[in-house]
Short mmCIF file of C-alpha atoms in Angstrom, two decimals:
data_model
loop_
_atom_site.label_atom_id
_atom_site.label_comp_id
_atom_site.label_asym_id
_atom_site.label_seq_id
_atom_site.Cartn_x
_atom_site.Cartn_y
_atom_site.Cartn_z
CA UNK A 1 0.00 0.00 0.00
CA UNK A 2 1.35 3.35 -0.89
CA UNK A 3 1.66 5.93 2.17
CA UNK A 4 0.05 9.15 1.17
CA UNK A 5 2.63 11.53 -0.77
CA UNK A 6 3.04 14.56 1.80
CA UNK A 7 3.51 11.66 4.93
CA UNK A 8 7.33 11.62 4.65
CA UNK A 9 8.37 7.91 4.68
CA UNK A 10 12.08 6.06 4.78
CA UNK A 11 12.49 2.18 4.74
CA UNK A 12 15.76 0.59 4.94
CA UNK A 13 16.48 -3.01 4.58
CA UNK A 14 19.14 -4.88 6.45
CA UNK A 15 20.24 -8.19 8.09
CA UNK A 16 20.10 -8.70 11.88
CA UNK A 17 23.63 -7.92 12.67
CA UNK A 18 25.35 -6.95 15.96
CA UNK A 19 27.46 -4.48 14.04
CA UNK A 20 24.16 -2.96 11.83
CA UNK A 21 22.66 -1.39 15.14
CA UNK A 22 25.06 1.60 15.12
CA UNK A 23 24.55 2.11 11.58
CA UNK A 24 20.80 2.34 11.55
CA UNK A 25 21.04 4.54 14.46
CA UNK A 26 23.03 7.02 12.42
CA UNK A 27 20.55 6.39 9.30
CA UNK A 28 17.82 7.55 12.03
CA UNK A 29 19.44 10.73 13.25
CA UNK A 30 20.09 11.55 9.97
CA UNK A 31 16.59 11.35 8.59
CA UNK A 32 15.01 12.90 11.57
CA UNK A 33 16.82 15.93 11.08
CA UNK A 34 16.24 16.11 7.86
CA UNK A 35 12.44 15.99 8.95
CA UNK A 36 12.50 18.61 11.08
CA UNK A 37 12.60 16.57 14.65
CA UNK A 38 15.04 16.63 15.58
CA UNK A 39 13.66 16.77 19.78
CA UNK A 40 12.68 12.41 19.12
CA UNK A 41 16.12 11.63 17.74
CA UNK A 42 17.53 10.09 20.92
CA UNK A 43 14.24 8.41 22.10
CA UNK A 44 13.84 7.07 18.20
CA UNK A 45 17.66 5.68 18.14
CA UNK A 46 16.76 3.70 21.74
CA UNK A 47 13.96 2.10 20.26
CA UNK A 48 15.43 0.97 17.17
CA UNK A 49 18.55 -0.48 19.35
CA UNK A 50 16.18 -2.05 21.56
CA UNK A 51 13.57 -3.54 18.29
CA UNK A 52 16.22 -4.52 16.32
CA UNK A 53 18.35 -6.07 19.17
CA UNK A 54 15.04 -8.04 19.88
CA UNK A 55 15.10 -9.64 15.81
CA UNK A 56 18.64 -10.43 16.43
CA UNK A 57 18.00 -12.30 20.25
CA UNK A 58 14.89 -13.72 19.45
CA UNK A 59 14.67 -14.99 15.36
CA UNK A 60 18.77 -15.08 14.77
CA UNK A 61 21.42 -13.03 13.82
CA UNK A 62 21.76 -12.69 9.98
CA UNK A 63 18.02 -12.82 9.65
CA UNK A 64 16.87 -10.41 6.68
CA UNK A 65 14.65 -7.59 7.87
CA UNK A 66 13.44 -4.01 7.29
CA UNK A 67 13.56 -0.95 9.86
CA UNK A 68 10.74 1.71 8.16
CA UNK A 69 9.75 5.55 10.08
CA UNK A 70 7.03 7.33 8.86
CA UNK A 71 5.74 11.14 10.55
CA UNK A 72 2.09 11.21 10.40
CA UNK A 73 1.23 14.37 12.21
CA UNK A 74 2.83 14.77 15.29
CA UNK A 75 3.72 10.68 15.33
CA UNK A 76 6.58 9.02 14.39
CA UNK A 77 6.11 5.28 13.91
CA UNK A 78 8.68 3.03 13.71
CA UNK A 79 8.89 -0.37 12.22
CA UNK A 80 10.81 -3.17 11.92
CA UNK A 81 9.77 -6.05 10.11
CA UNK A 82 11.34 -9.73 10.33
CA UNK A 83 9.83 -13.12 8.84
CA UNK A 84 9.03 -14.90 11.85
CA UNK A 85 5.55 -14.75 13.09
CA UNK A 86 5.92 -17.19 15.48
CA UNK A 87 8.34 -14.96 18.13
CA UNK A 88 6.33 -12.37 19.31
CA UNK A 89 8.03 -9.80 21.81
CA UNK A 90 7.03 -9.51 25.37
CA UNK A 91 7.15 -6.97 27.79
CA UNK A 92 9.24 -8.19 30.70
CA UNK A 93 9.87 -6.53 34.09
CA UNK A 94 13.47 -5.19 34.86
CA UNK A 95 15.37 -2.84 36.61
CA UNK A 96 16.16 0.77 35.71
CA UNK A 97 19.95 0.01 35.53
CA UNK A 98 20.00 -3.33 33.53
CA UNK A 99 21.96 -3.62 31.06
CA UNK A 100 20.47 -6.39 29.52
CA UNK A 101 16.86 -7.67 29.34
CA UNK A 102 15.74 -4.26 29.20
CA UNK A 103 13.74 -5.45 25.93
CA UNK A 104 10.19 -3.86 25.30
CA UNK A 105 10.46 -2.33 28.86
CA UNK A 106 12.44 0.20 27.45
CA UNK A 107 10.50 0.56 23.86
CA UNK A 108 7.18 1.09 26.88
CA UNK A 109 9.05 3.78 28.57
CA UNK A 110 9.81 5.70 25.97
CA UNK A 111 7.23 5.80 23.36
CA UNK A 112 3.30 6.30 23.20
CA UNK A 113 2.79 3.29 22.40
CA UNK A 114 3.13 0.40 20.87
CA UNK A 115 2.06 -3.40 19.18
CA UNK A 116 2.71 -5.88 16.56
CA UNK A 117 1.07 -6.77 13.47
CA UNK A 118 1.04 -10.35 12.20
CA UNK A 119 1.48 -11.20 8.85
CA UNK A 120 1.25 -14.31 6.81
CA UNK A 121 5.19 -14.71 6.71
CA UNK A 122 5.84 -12.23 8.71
CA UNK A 123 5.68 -9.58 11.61
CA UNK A 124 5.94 -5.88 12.30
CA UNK A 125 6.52 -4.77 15.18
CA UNK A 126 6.18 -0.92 16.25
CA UNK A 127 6.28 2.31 18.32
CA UNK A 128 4.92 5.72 17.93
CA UNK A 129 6.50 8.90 19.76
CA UNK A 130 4.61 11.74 19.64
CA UNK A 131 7.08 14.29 17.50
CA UNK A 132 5.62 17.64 17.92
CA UNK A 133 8.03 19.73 19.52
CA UNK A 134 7.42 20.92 23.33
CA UNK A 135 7.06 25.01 23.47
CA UNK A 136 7.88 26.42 27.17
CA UNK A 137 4.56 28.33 28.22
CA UNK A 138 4.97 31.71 27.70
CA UNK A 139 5.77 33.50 31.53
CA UNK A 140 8.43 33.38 33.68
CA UNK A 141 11.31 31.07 32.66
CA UNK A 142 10.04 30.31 29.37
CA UNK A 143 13.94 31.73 28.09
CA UNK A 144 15.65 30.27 30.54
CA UNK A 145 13.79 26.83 30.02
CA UNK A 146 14.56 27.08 26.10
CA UNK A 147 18.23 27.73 27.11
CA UNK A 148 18.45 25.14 29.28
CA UNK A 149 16.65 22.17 26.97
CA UNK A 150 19.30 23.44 24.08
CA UNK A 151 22.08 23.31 26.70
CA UNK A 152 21.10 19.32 28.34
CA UNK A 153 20.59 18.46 23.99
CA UNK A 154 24.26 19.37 23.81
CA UNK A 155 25.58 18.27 26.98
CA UNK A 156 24.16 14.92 26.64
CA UNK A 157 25.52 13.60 23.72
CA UNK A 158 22.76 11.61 22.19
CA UNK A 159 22.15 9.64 25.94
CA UNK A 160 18.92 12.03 27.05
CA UNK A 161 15.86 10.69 25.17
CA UNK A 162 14.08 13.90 24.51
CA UNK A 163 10.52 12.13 23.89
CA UNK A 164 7.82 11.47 26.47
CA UNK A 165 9.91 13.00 29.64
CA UNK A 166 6.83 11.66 31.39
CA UNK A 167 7.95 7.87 31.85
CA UNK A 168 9.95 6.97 34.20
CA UNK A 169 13.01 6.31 32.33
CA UNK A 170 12.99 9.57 30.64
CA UNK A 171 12.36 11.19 33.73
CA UNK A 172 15.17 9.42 35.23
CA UNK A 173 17.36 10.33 32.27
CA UNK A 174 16.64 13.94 32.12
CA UNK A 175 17.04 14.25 35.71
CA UNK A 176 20.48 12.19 35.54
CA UNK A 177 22.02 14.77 32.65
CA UNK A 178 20.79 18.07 34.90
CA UNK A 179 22.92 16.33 37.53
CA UNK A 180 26.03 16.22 35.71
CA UNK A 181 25.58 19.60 34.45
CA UNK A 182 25.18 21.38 37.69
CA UNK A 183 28.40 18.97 39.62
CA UNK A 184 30.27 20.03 36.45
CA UNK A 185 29.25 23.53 36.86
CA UNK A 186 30.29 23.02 40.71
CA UNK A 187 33.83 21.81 39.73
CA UNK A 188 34.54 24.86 37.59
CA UNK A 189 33.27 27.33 40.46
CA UNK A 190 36.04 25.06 42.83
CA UNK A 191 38.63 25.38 40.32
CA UNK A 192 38.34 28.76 39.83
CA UNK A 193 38.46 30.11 43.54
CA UNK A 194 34.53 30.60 43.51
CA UNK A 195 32.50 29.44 46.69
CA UNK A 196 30.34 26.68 44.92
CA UNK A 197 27.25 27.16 48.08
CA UNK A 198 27.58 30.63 48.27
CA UNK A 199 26.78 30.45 44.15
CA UNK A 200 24.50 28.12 44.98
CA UNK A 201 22.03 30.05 47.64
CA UNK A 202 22.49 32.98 45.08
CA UNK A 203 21.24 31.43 42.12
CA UNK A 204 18.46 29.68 44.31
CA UNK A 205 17.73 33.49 45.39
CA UNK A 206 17.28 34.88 42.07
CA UNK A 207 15.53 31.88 40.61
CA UNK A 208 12.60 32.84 43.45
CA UNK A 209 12.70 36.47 43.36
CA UNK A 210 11.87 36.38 39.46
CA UNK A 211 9.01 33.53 40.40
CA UNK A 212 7.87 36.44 42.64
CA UNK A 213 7.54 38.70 40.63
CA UNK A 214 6.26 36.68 38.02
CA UNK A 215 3.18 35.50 40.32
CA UNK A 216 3.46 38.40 43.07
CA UNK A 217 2.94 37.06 46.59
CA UNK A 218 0.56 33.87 47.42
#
């Protein structure tokens, strides 16, 4: 079936290597941006580790298959399609710092949502991450917030998934970047000769005065 001709669509085949996960990754980033959305790259480039790592596991290494994204409004769906029906994927409980057997549980946390499709000899299975781009409200902070979402994208380095910051493992994620920023930020203030808590209980000073006077008093 044809997609619709202003629904921008990229398929790729490949075979279910170890070494082809990095690659599609890149082929991901590289089409997002070209798309425009570039705020679902690193939550897009999880889940295509994670459904392409679960071909490989699960049906075999070397097995033929096809990784496809399409943006239909604000969704991006990915799929990746391999020709065993029979191995469906499951979502399995783990812990936030596993390394392995993270699986679906990770696909969960970071998209909308997602299912698989049966097909005579085959299956496709696929996510959808909601790809508009977050505006701050307007009011206070709204620059600063900008700044500061342009500042973690950088800092990161591809490892903060910027889609649904609501799950728990994005939350986690985002909250784990912020950390290193700010103990980074605390280590230059050290090496510099500045008193890191005296910067501190000044910034937290400001930060409420311009809440203040933002709201005005409760």
């Amino acid at each position: 079936m044809e997609e619709a001709a202003h629904i921008p669509l990229w398929r790729v085949q490949f075979l279910a290597e170890p070494e082809e996960v990095s690659a599609l990754r890149a082929d991901v980033r590289a089409r997002l941006r070209d798309w425009g959305v570039q705020g679902v790259v690193d939550a897009a480039q999880l889940c295509v580790s994670e459904l392409v790592s679960n071909v490989i596991t699960h049906v075999g290494q070397g097995t033929p298959a096809s990784l496809a994204l399409s943006l239909r409004g604000s969704r991006l769906r990915i799929e990746v399609r391999d020709p065993d029906a029979r191995v469906l994927p499951t979502l399995v409980e783990t812990t936030e710092d596993a390394e392995n057997g993270r699986g679906m549980a990770l696909v969960d946390a970071l998209s909308d949502r997602w299912g698989v499709d049966l097909h005579r000899d085959s299956k496709v299975t696929w996510c959808e991450i909601v790809a508009a781009p977050v505006t701050p409200q307007p009011g206070v902070g709204s620059t600063r917030v900008a700044r500061a979402e342009q500042m973690l994208s950088s800092y990161s380095d591809g490892r903060l998934p910027s889609g649904p910051r609501h799950s728990r493992i994005g939350a986690l994620a985002s909250e784990a970047a912020v950390i290193d920023l700010i103990s980074d930020l605390l280590h230059w203030l050290r090496a510099h000769g500045h008193d890191a808590d005296d910067v501190l209980d000044r910034a937290q000073t400001h930060f409420e005065a311009e809440l203040g006077a933002a709201f005005g008093p409760s």
